[in-house]
Every structure is written in C-alpha cells, then in structure tokens.
PDB file of C-alpha atoms in Angstrom:
ATOM      1  CA  UNK G 127     -21.358 -41.132  -4.892  1.00  0.00           C
ATOM      2  CA  UNK G 128     -23.430 -43.149  -7.091  1.00  0.00           C
ATOM      3  CA  UNK G 129     -26.133 -40.677  -7.550  1.00  0.00           C
ATOM      4  CA  UNK G 130     -29.571 -42.270  -8.324  1.00  0.00           C
ATOM      5  CA  UNK G 131     -29.551 -46.023  -8.486  1.00  0.00           C
ATOM      6  CA  UNK G 132     -32.360 -48.314  -9.612  1.00  0.00           C
ATOM      7  CA  UNK G 133     -33.050 -52.127  -9.543  1.00  0.00           C
ATOM      8  CA  UNK G 134     -33.620 -54.203 -11.499  1.00  0.00           C
ATOM      9  CA  UNK G 135     -32.374 -52.942 -14.801  1.00  0.00           C
ATOM     10  CA  UNK G 136     -34.581 -55.293 -16.801  1.00  0.00           C
ATOM     11  CA  UNK G 137     -37.812 -57.346 -16.108  1.00  0.00           C
ATOM     12  CA  UNK G 138     -40.261 -59.585 -17.781  1.00  0.00           C
ATOM     13  CA  UNK G 139     -43.414 -60.204 -16.170  1.00  0.00           C
ATOM     14  CA  UNK G 140     -46.606 -61.992 -17.165  1.00  0.00           C
ATOM     15  CA  UNK G 141     -50.069 -60.202 -16.980  1.00  0.00           C
ATOM     16  CA  UNK G 142     -51.275 -60.143 -13.507  1.00  0.00           C
ATOM     17  CA  UNK G 143     -48.022 -60.625 -11.752  1.00  0.00           C
ATOM     18  CA  UNK G 144     -46.738 -57.921  -9.278  1.00  0.00           C
ATOM     19  CA  UNK G 145     -43.293 -56.521  -8.707  1.00  0.00           C
ATOM     20  CA  UNK G 146     -41.534 -53.656  -6.935  1.00  0.00           C
ATOM     21  CA  UNK G 147     -39.058 -51.373  -8.553  1.00  0.00           C
ATOM     22  CA  UNK G 148     -36.520 -50.043  -6.098  1.00  0.00           C
ATOM     23  CA  UNK G 149     -34.831 -46.615  -6.304  1.00  0.00           C
ATOM     24  CA  UNK G 150     -32.208 -45.040  -4.116  1.00  0.00           C
ATOM     25  CA  UNK G 151     -30.193 -41.761  -3.979  1.00  0.00           C
ATOM     26  CA  UNK G 152     -27.175 -40.872  -1.895  1.00  0.00           C
ATOM     27  CA  UNK G 153     -27.355 -36.962  -2.516  1.00  0.00           C
ATOM     28  CA  UNK G 154     -29.303 -36.333   0.596  1.00  0.00           C
ATOM     29  CA  UNK G 155     -32.236 -34.958  -1.659  1.00  0.00           C
ATOM     30  CA  UNK G 156     -35.564 -34.344  -0.163  1.00  0.00           C
ATOM     31  CA  UNK G 157     -37.719 -35.031  -3.219  1.00  0.00           C
ATOM     32  CA  UNK G 158     -37.982 -38.151  -5.441  1.00  0.00           C
ATOM     33  CA  UNK G 159     -39.911 -39.017  -8.509  1.00  0.00           C
ATOM     34  CA  UNK G 160     -41.101 -41.858 -10.713  1.00  0.00           C
ATOM     35  CA  UNK G 161     -41.655 -41.334 -14.483  1.00  0.00           C
ATOM     36  CA  UNK G 162     -42.307 -43.685 -17.379  1.00  0.00           C
ATOM     37  CA  UNK G 163     -40.992 -43.213 -20.752  1.00  0.00           C
ATOM     38  CA  UNK G 164     -42.929 -44.389 -23.862  1.00  0.00           C
ATOM     39  CA  UNK G 165     -41.845 -43.870 -27.568  1.00  0.00           C
ATOM     40  CA  UNK G 166     -42.969 -40.593 -28.862  1.00  0.00           C
ATOM     41  CA  UNK G 167     -44.613 -39.514 -25.436  1.00  0.00           C
ATOM     42  CA  UNK G 168     -41.599 -38.204 -23.551  1.00  0.00           C
ATOM     43  CA  UNK G 169     -41.617 -38.783 -19.825  1.00  0.00           C
ATOM     44  CA  UNK G 170     -44.646 -38.882 -17.844  1.00  0.00           C
ATOM     45  CA  UNK G 171     -44.798 -38.394 -13.920  1.00  0.00           C
ATOM     46  CA  UNK G 172     -46.483 -41.340 -12.129  1.00  0.00           C
ATOM     47  CA  UNK G 173     -45.943 -40.449  -8.598  1.00  0.00           C
ATOM     48  CA  UNK G 174     -43.686 -38.009  -6.507  1.00  0.00           C
ATOM     49  CA  UNK G 175     -42.572 -37.530  -3.051  1.00  0.00           C
ATOM     50  CA  UNK G 176     -41.831 -33.844  -2.027  1.00  0.00           C
ATOM     51  CA  UNK G 177     -40.372 -35.002   1.247  1.00  0.00           C
ATOM     52  CA  UNK G 178     -40.058 -37.998   3.367  1.00  0.00           C
ATOM     53  CA  UNK G 179     -43.330 -39.283   4.587  1.00  0.00           C
ATOM     54  CA  UNK G 180     -45.244 -37.591   1.728  1.00  0.00           C
ATOM     55  CA  UNK G 181     -46.422 -38.991  -1.687  1.00  0.00           C
ATOM     56  CA  UNK G 182     -48.581 -37.426  -4.395  1.00  0.00           C
ATOM     57  CA  UNK G 183     -50.112 -38.636  -7.696  1.00  0.00           C
ATOM     58  CA  UNK G 184     -48.681 -37.375 -10.945  1.00  0.00           C
ATOM     59  CA  UNK G 185     -49.943 -37.442 -14.376  1.00  0.00           C
ATOM     60  CA  UNK G 186     -50.453 -41.359 -14.769  1.00  0.00           C
ATOM     61  CA  UNK G 187     -50.802 -42.912 -11.396  1.00  0.00           C
ATOM     62  CA  UNK G 188     -53.434 -45.670 -11.959  1.00  0.00           C
ATOM     63  CA  UNK G 189     -52.218 -49.229 -11.594  1.00  0.00           C
ATOM     64  CA  UNK G 190     -49.198 -48.097  -9.530  1.00  0.00           C
ATOM     65  CA  UNK G 191     -48.418 -47.647  -5.789  1.00  0.00           C
ATOM     66  CA  UNK G 192     -45.366 -45.916  -4.203  1.00  0.00           C
ATOM     67  CA  UNK G 193     -43.572 -45.977  -0.700  1.00  0.00           C
ATOM     68  CA  UNK G 194     -41.112 -43.476   0.438  1.00  0.00           C
ATOM     69  CA  UNK G 195     -39.343 -45.915   2.714  1.00  0.00           C
ATOM     70  CA  UNK G 196     -36.966 -43.304   4.125  1.00  0.00           C
ATOM     71  CA  UNK G 197     -35.188 -40.200   2.669  1.00  0.00           C
ATOM     72  CA  UNK G 198     -32.901 -42.299   0.465  1.00  0.00           C
ATOM     73  CA  UNK G 199     -35.513 -44.675  -0.873  1.00  0.00           C
ATOM     74  CA  UNK G 200     -38.459 -44.566  -3.024  1.00  0.00           C
ATOM     75  CA  UNK G 201     -40.094 -47.732  -4.483  1.00  0.00           C
ATOM     76  CA  UNK G 202     -42.862 -48.269  -7.197  1.00  0.00           C
ATOM     77  CA  UNK G 203     -45.101 -51.351  -7.040  1.00  0.00           C
ATOM     78  CA  UNK G 204     -47.194 -52.875  -9.720  1.00  0.00           C
ATOM     79  CA  UNK G 205     -49.891 -54.763  -8.049  1.00  0.00           C
ATOM     80  CA  UNK G 206     -51.269 -56.651 -11.049  1.00  0.00           C
ATOM     81  CA  UNK G 207     -49.041 -55.813 -14.146  1.00  0.00           C
ATOM     82  CA  UNK G 208     -50.900 -55.172 -17.561  1.00  0.00           C
ATOM     83  CA  UNK G 209     -49.277 -55.102 -21.092  1.00  0.00           C
ATOM     84  CA  UNK G 210     -50.019 -51.367 -21.144  1.00  0.00           C
ATOM     85  CA  UNK G 211     -47.414 -50.921 -18.356  1.00  0.00           C
ATOM     86  CA  UNK G 212     -44.582 -52.239 -20.578  1.00  0.00           C
ATOM     87  CA  UNK G 213     -42.357 -49.002 -20.531  1.00  0.00           C
ATOM     88  CA  UNK G 214     -39.012 -47.736 -19.263  1.00  0.00           C
ATOM     89  CA  UNK G 215     -39.260 -46.417 -15.582  1.00  0.00           C
ATOM     90  CA  UNK G 216     -36.978 -43.582 -14.428  1.00  0.00           C
ATOM     91  CA  UNK G 217     -36.538 -42.674 -10.901  1.00  0.00           C
ATOM     92  CA  UNK G 218     -35.411 -39.085 -10.215  1.00  0.00           C
ATOM     93  CA  UNK G 219     -34.487 -36.916  -7.312  1.00  0.00           C
ATOM     94  CA  UNK G 220     -34.047 -33.195  -6.483  1.00  0.00           C
ATOM     95  CA  UNK G 221     -32.916 -31.220  -3.609  1.00  0.00           C
ATOM     96  CA  UNK G 222     -36.296 -29.757  -3.049  1.00  0.00           C
ATOM     97  CA  UNK G 223     -39.705 -30.181  -4.896  1.00  0.00           C
ATOM     98  CA  UNK G 224     -39.207 -26.697  -6.397  1.00  0.00           C
ATOM     99  CA  UNK G 225     -40.013 -25.641  -9.784  1.00  0.00           C
ATOM    100  CA  UNK G 226     -36.409 -24.366 -10.454  1.00  0.00           C
ATOM    101  CA  UNK G 227     -34.504 -27.386  -9.099  1.00  0.00           C
ATOM    102  CA  UNK G 228     -32.725 -29.796 -11.350  1.00  0.00           C
ATOM    103  CA  UNK G 229     -33.926 -33.359 -11.280  1.00  0.00           C
ATOM    104  CA  UNK G 230     -31.107 -36.141 -11.345  1.00  0.00           C
ATOM    105  CA  UNK G 231     -32.163 -39.404 -13.010  1.00  0.00           C
ATOM    106  CA  UNK G 232     -31.460 -43.028 -12.698  1.00  0.00           C
ATOM    107  CA  UNK G 233     -30.331 -45.394 -15.390  1.00  0.00           C
ATOM    108  CA  UNK G 234     -33.968 -46.825 -15.770  1.00  0.00           C
ATOM    109  CA  UNK G 235     -35.581 -50.157 -15.601  1.00  0.00           C
ATOM    110  CA  UNK G 236     -37.017 -51.661 -18.811  1.00  0.00           C
ATOM    111  CA  UNK G 237     -40.134 -53.586 -17.905  1.00  0.00           C
ATOM    112  CA  UNK G 238     -41.935 -55.832 -20.440  1.00  0.00           C
ATOM    113  CA  UNK G 239     -45.381 -57.252 -19.515  1.00  0.00           C
ATOM    114  CA  UNK G 240     -46.527 -60.097 -21.715  1.00  0.00           C
TER     115      UNK G 240
ATOM    116  CA  UNK O1078     -51.830 -26.544 -17.427  1.00  0.00           C
ATOM    117  CA  UNK O1079     -48.571 -26.609 -19.150  1.00  0.00           C
ATOM    118  CA  UNK O1080     -47.427 -28.408 -22.270  1.00  0.00           C
ATOM    119  CA  UNK O1081     -44.279 -28.748 -24.295  1.00  0.00           C
ATOM    120  CA  UNK O1082     -44.135 -29.434 -28.114  1.00  0.00           C
ATOM    121  CA  UNK O1083     -40.981 -30.455 -29.654  1.00  0.00           C
ATOM    122  CA  UNK O1084     -41.466 -29.853 -33.295  1.00  0.00           C
ATOM    123  CA  UNK O1085     -39.203 -32.454 -34.737  1.00  0.00           C
ATOM    124  CA  UNK O1086     -39.156 -36.282 -33.672  1.00  0.00           C
ATOM    125  CA  UNK O1087     -35.930 -36.765 -35.485  1.00  0.00           C
ATOM    126  CA  UNK O1088     -32.922 -34.713 -36.829  1.00  0.00           C
ATOM    127  CA  UNK O1089     -30.195 -36.265 -38.863  1.00  0.00           C
ATOM    128  CA  UNK O1090     -27.166 -34.004 -39.468  1.00  0.00           C
ATOM    129  CA  UNK O1091     -23.477 -34.478 -40.654  1.00  0.00           C
ATOM    130  CA  UNK O1092     -20.688 -34.044 -38.330  1.00  0.00           C
ATOM    131  CA  UNK O1093     -19.449 -30.441 -37.903  1.00  0.00           C
ATOM    132  CA  UNK O1094     -22.848 -29.072 -39.166  1.00  0.00           C
ATOM    133  CA  UNK O1095     -24.817 -26.647 -37.049  1.00  0.00           C
ATOM    134  CA  UNK O1096     -27.957 -28.009 -35.441  1.00  0.00           C
ATOM    135  CA  UNK O1097     -31.154 -26.466 -34.077  1.00  0.00           C
ATOM    136  CA  UNK O1098     -33.837 -28.517 -31.964  1.00  0.00           C
ATOM    137  CA  UNK O1099     -37.109 -26.906 -31.590  1.00  0.00           C
ATOM    138  CA  UNK O1100     -39.292 -26.573 -28.619  1.00  0.00           C
ATOM    139  CA  UNK O1101     -42.394 -24.545 -27.971  1.00  0.00           C
ATOM    140  CA  UNK O1102     -44.303 -24.380 -24.698  1.00  0.00           C
ATOM    141  CA  UNK O1103     -47.460 -23.100 -23.363  1.00  0.00           C
ATOM    142  CA  UNK O1104     -48.243 -21.966 -19.876  1.00  0.00           C
ATOM    143  CA  UNK O1105     -50.434 -19.394 -18.140  1.00  0.00           C
ATOM    144  CA  UNK O1106     -47.850 -18.549 -15.432  1.00  0.00           C
ATOM    145  CA  UNK O1107     -44.080 -17.929 -15.273  1.00  0.00           C
ATOM    146  CA  UNK O1108     -42.017 -20.725 -16.428  1.00  0.00           C
ATOM    147  CA  UNK O1109     -38.670 -22.405 -15.915  1.00  0.00           C
ATOM    148  CA  UNK O1110     -37.272 -24.158 -19.092  1.00  0.00           C
ATOM    149  CA  UNK O1111     -35.042 -27.034 -19.267  1.00  0.00           C
ATOM    150  CA  UNK O1112     -33.032 -29.252 -21.914  1.00  0.00           C
ATOM    151  CA  UNK O1113     -32.206 -32.731 -20.910  1.00  0.00           C
ATOM    152  CA  UNK O1114     -30.075 -35.243 -23.089  1.00  0.00           C
ATOM    153  CA  UNK O1115     -30.437 -38.946 -23.062  1.00  0.00           C
ATOM    154  CA  UNK O1116     -27.590 -40.996 -24.435  1.00  0.00           C
ATOM    155  CA  UNK O1117     -28.366 -44.638 -25.540  1.00  0.00           C
ATOM    156  CA  UNK O1118     -29.516 -46.959 -22.578  1.00  0.00           C
ATOM    157  CA  UNK O1119     -28.838 -44.118 -20.044  1.00  0.00           C
ATOM    158  CA  UNK O1120     -30.887 -41.905 -17.703  1.00  0.00           C
ATOM    159  CA  UNK O1121     -31.510 -38.239 -18.562  1.00  0.00           C
ATOM    160  CA  UNK O1122     -28.967 -35.510 -17.661  1.00  0.00           C
ATOM    161  CA  UNK O1123     -29.347 -31.745 -17.638  1.00  0.00           C
ATOM    162  CA  UNK O1124     -27.893 -29.907 -20.561  1.00  0.00           C
ATOM    163  CA  UNK O1125     -29.059 -26.390 -19.510  1.00  0.00           C
ATOM    164  CA  UNK O1126     -31.843 -24.349 -17.911  1.00  0.00           C
ATOM    165  CA  UNK O1127     -33.591 -20.950 -18.084  1.00  0.00           C
ATOM    166  CA  UNK O1128     -34.607 -19.477 -14.837  1.00  0.00           C
ATOM    167  CA  UNK O1129     -34.442 -15.870 -15.262  1.00  0.00           C
ATOM    168  CA  UNK O1130     -32.211 -13.192 -16.675  1.00  0.00           C
ATOM    169  CA  UNK O1131     -30.330 -13.347 -19.868  1.00  0.00           C
ATOM    170  CA  UNK O1132     -32.550 -15.117 -22.492  1.00  0.00           C
ATOM    171  CA  UNK O1133     -29.474 -16.895 -24.127  1.00  0.00           C
ATOM    172  CA  UNK O1134     -28.411 -19.690 -21.849  1.00  0.00           C
ATOM    173  CA  UNK O1135     -25.179 -21.661 -22.225  1.00  0.00           C
ATOM    174  CA  UNK O1136     -24.971 -25.285 -21.362  1.00  0.00           C
ATOM    175  CA  UNK O1137     -22.636 -28.328 -21.491  1.00  0.00           C
ATOM    176  CA  UNK O1138     -20.929 -29.789 -24.430  1.00  0.00           C
ATOM    177  CA  UNK O1139     -21.124 -26.509 -26.431  1.00  0.00           C
ATOM    178  CA  UNK O1140     -24.978 -26.336 -26.500  1.00  0.00           C
ATOM    179  CA  UNK O1141     -26.924 -23.045 -25.919  1.00  0.00           C
ATOM    180  CA  UNK O1142     -30.694 -22.259 -26.123  1.00  0.00           C
ATOM    181  CA  UNK O1143     -32.618 -18.916 -26.427  1.00  0.00           C
ATOM    182  CA  UNK O1144     -35.708 -18.166 -24.347  1.00  0.00           C
ATOM    183  CA  UNK O1145     -38.295 -16.310 -26.607  1.00  0.00           C
ATOM    184  CA  UNK O1146     -41.238 -15.167 -24.466  1.00  0.00           C
ATOM    185  CA  UNK O1147     -43.205 -13.769 -27.218  1.00  0.00           C
ATOM    186  CA  UNK O1148     -42.872 -16.902 -29.350  1.00  0.00           C
ATOM    187  CA  UNK O1149     -43.148 -19.262 -26.304  1.00  0.00           C
ATOM    188  CA  UNK O1150     -40.146 -20.960 -27.571  1.00  0.00           C
ATOM    189  CA  UNK O1151     -36.746 -22.419 -26.103  1.00  0.00           C
ATOM    190  CA  UNK O1152     -34.845 -23.727 -29.141  1.00  0.00           C
ATOM    191  CA  UNK O1153     -31.529 -25.643 -28.568  1.00  0.00           C
ATOM    192  CA  UNK O1154     -28.658 -24.880 -30.758  1.00  0.00           C
ATOM    193  CA  UNK O1155     -24.989 -26.065 -31.399  1.00  0.00           C
ATOM    194  CA  UNK O1156     -22.799 -24.625 -34.101  1.00  0.00           C
ATOM    195  CA  UNK O1157     -20.779 -27.655 -34.756  1.00  0.00           C
ATOM    196  CA  UNK O1158     -21.940 -31.201 -33.723  1.00  0.00           C
ATOM    197  CA  UNK O1159     -19.976 -34.264 -33.021  1.00  0.00           C
ATOM    198  CA  UNK O1160     -20.655 -37.975 -33.402  1.00  0.00           C
ATOM    199  CA  UNK O1161     -20.837 -38.069 -29.609  1.00  0.00           C
ATOM    200  CA  UNK O1162     -23.868 -35.779 -29.623  1.00  0.00           C
ATOM    201  CA  UNK O1163     -26.105 -38.480 -31.052  1.00  0.00           C
ATOM    202  CA  UNK O1164     -28.656 -38.926 -28.374  1.00  0.00           C
ATOM    203  CA  UNK O1165     -32.316 -38.052 -27.559  1.00  0.00           C
ATOM    204  CA  UNK O1166     -33.033 -34.440 -26.366  1.00  0.00           C
ATOM    205  CA  UNK O1167     -35.986 -33.545 -24.140  1.00  0.00           C
ATOM    206  CA  UNK O1168     -37.306 -30.121 -23.685  1.00  0.00           C
ATOM    207  CA  UNK O1169     -39.265 -29.632 -20.291  1.00  0.00           C
ATOM    208  CA  UNK O1170     -41.131 -26.917 -18.535  1.00  0.00           C
ATOM    209  CA  UNK O1171     -41.805 -26.407 -15.025  1.00  0.00           C
ATOM    210  CA  UNK O1172     -44.356 -23.656 -13.780  1.00  0.00           C
ATOM    211  CA  UNK O1173     -45.598 -22.316 -10.464  1.00  0.00           C
ATOM    212  CA  UNK O1174     -49.077 -22.069 -10.278  1.00  0.00           C
ATOM    213  CA  UNK O1175     -49.433 -22.214  -6.483  1.00  0.00           C
ATOM    214  CA  UNK O1176     -50.752 -25.115  -4.341  1.00  0.00           C
ATOM    215  CA  UNK O1177     -49.030 -28.456  -5.109  1.00  0.00           C
ATOM    216  CA  UNK O1178     -47.529 -27.489  -8.390  1.00  0.00           C
ATOM    217  CA  UNK O1179     -44.108 -27.822  -7.139  1.00  0.00           C
ATOM    218  CA  UNK O1180     -41.055 -29.185  -9.195  1.00  0.00           C
ATOM    219  CA  UNK O1181     -43.104 -31.212 -11.458  1.00  0.00           C
ATOM    220  CA  UNK O1182     -41.564 -31.222 -15.052  1.00  0.00           C
ATOM    221  CA  UNK O1183     -43.574 -31.680 -18.114  1.00  0.00           C
ATOM    222  CA  UNK O1184     -41.466 -33.060 -20.969  1.00  0.00           C
ATOM    223  CA  UNK O1185     -41.826 -32.908 -24.707  1.00  0.00           C
ATOM    224  CA  UNK O1186     -41.939 -35.867 -26.799  1.00  0.00           C
ATOM    225  CA  UNK O1187     -38.171 -35.871 -27.513  1.00  0.00           C
ATOM    226  CA  UNK O1188     -36.010 -35.289 -30.502  1.00  0.00           C
ATOM    227  CA  UNK O1189     -33.493 -37.900 -31.615  1.00  0.00           C
ATOM    228  CA  UNK O1190     -30.361 -36.112 -33.043  1.00  0.00           C
ATOM    229  CA  UNK O1191     -28.424 -38.592 -35.178  1.00  0.00           C
ATOM    230  CA  UNK O1192     -25.091 -37.213 -36.260  1.00  0.00           C
ATOM    231  CA  UNK O1193     -23.512 -38.946 -39.346  1.00  0.00           C
ATOM    232  CA  UNK O1194     -19.807 -38.961 -40.196  1.00  0.00           C
TER     233      UNK O1194
END
C-alpha cells in the first residue's frame, strides 16, 4: 500500500516550458487535491476533485490545469511555466471531500522555473 | 471566509523541555481543526484533529491540543520533546458554509520546531 505517490520528485524548467505533474493514490479515495507550498505561506489549494469526473478551482488556480484521469490519478499541468510557479507541489487525497475527512499527502514535487 | 494564523514562525527548544505551538483561527461558521506535521523532505501527515466533543485532543507521538472556542485558538503542546520532533507543524481549519465548501483545508503559515540536544 503505497498511499499517495507523485512523479517526478524534482524538476527544473525554463520559462515558457510546459510539464505535467502526476499523482496517484491506491486507497480508493474519492477526492484528490493539488497544493503548492511556499516559504512562510503554508499550503495553498490549487485545484481539487471531489469525485471522479469533477474538478474545481481552489485558491490559486491561475496558470494551472488539472485532469482527473480516473479514480486513482489526478494530474496537474503547467502550460507555460513562470518563475512565480517555483514551489513545492503536493498532491493529497481523502475518502470524501468532506470537511471532517483527513487528507493524505504525497511526498511532493520540487519545481524550479528559471 | 476562514483563516489561520500561527503566531510563531520558529520555535527552538532543548530536548526534554515542554513546547507549545500557537494557532488562532477565524471563521464565521462551525469549524474542524487539524494539526499536521512535515518532517524534512516529506509530505504532511496528520498529528491530531478536533471534530467535536472533548476540547482536549490527543494525537500521535505524545502531542495534544486544546480547542478554545472563546479565544478561537487550537494550540499544540507536548510536555517533553525529542530530537525526532524537529519538523514543521501546520495548523489547518476546515469549515462548512454550504455550497461547494467541502473538505477544503486552509493552512497556517507553519511553525518550524527545532529541538536542540
């Protein structure tokens, strides 16, 4: 039982390049989330998927797109990377998108945009 | 809207000393409160959560937190810390305001706890 896995672990991009961050969970959770973590700002929600087939914007969605490929997988795409997107990205999942549910986090992807 | 403020960005302590990490929140509706811990180069994991009932909540690794509704606080405490407790700690709030406000956590800025020998 791997929990939440993310690939890649590290990535360096040049401004304007695109990339997709992959996330998968094996806990049969319905809901999945993408956060970014910046120093002194905690974690901020980019997008979430309450259930397979649905996605919604979070606090900081600009410059990102997501795809809920199936129940297990939730990807985050940067179409044209900018230095402001340098951050650590975390994927999380929970049994339901309910306010009491614990979220389980992946190990993160460290992205640098030059 | 909900928000979380962690009052200390860094807390240095010596091993076996007690520690308190402070968290205040604001929300206009009922809340659920969480503390997560992030060890170096890892993802976050849940330490404890307050949903309802007793205001003193016990979590993993000897940590506990007390929900104080009148002061809108949820401070984390441990009576005796270990070197292995060195990590970043995040307070988070989730509130239900109907509509699409489901399961979205709002995190504080984080408190880095450093335990010195």
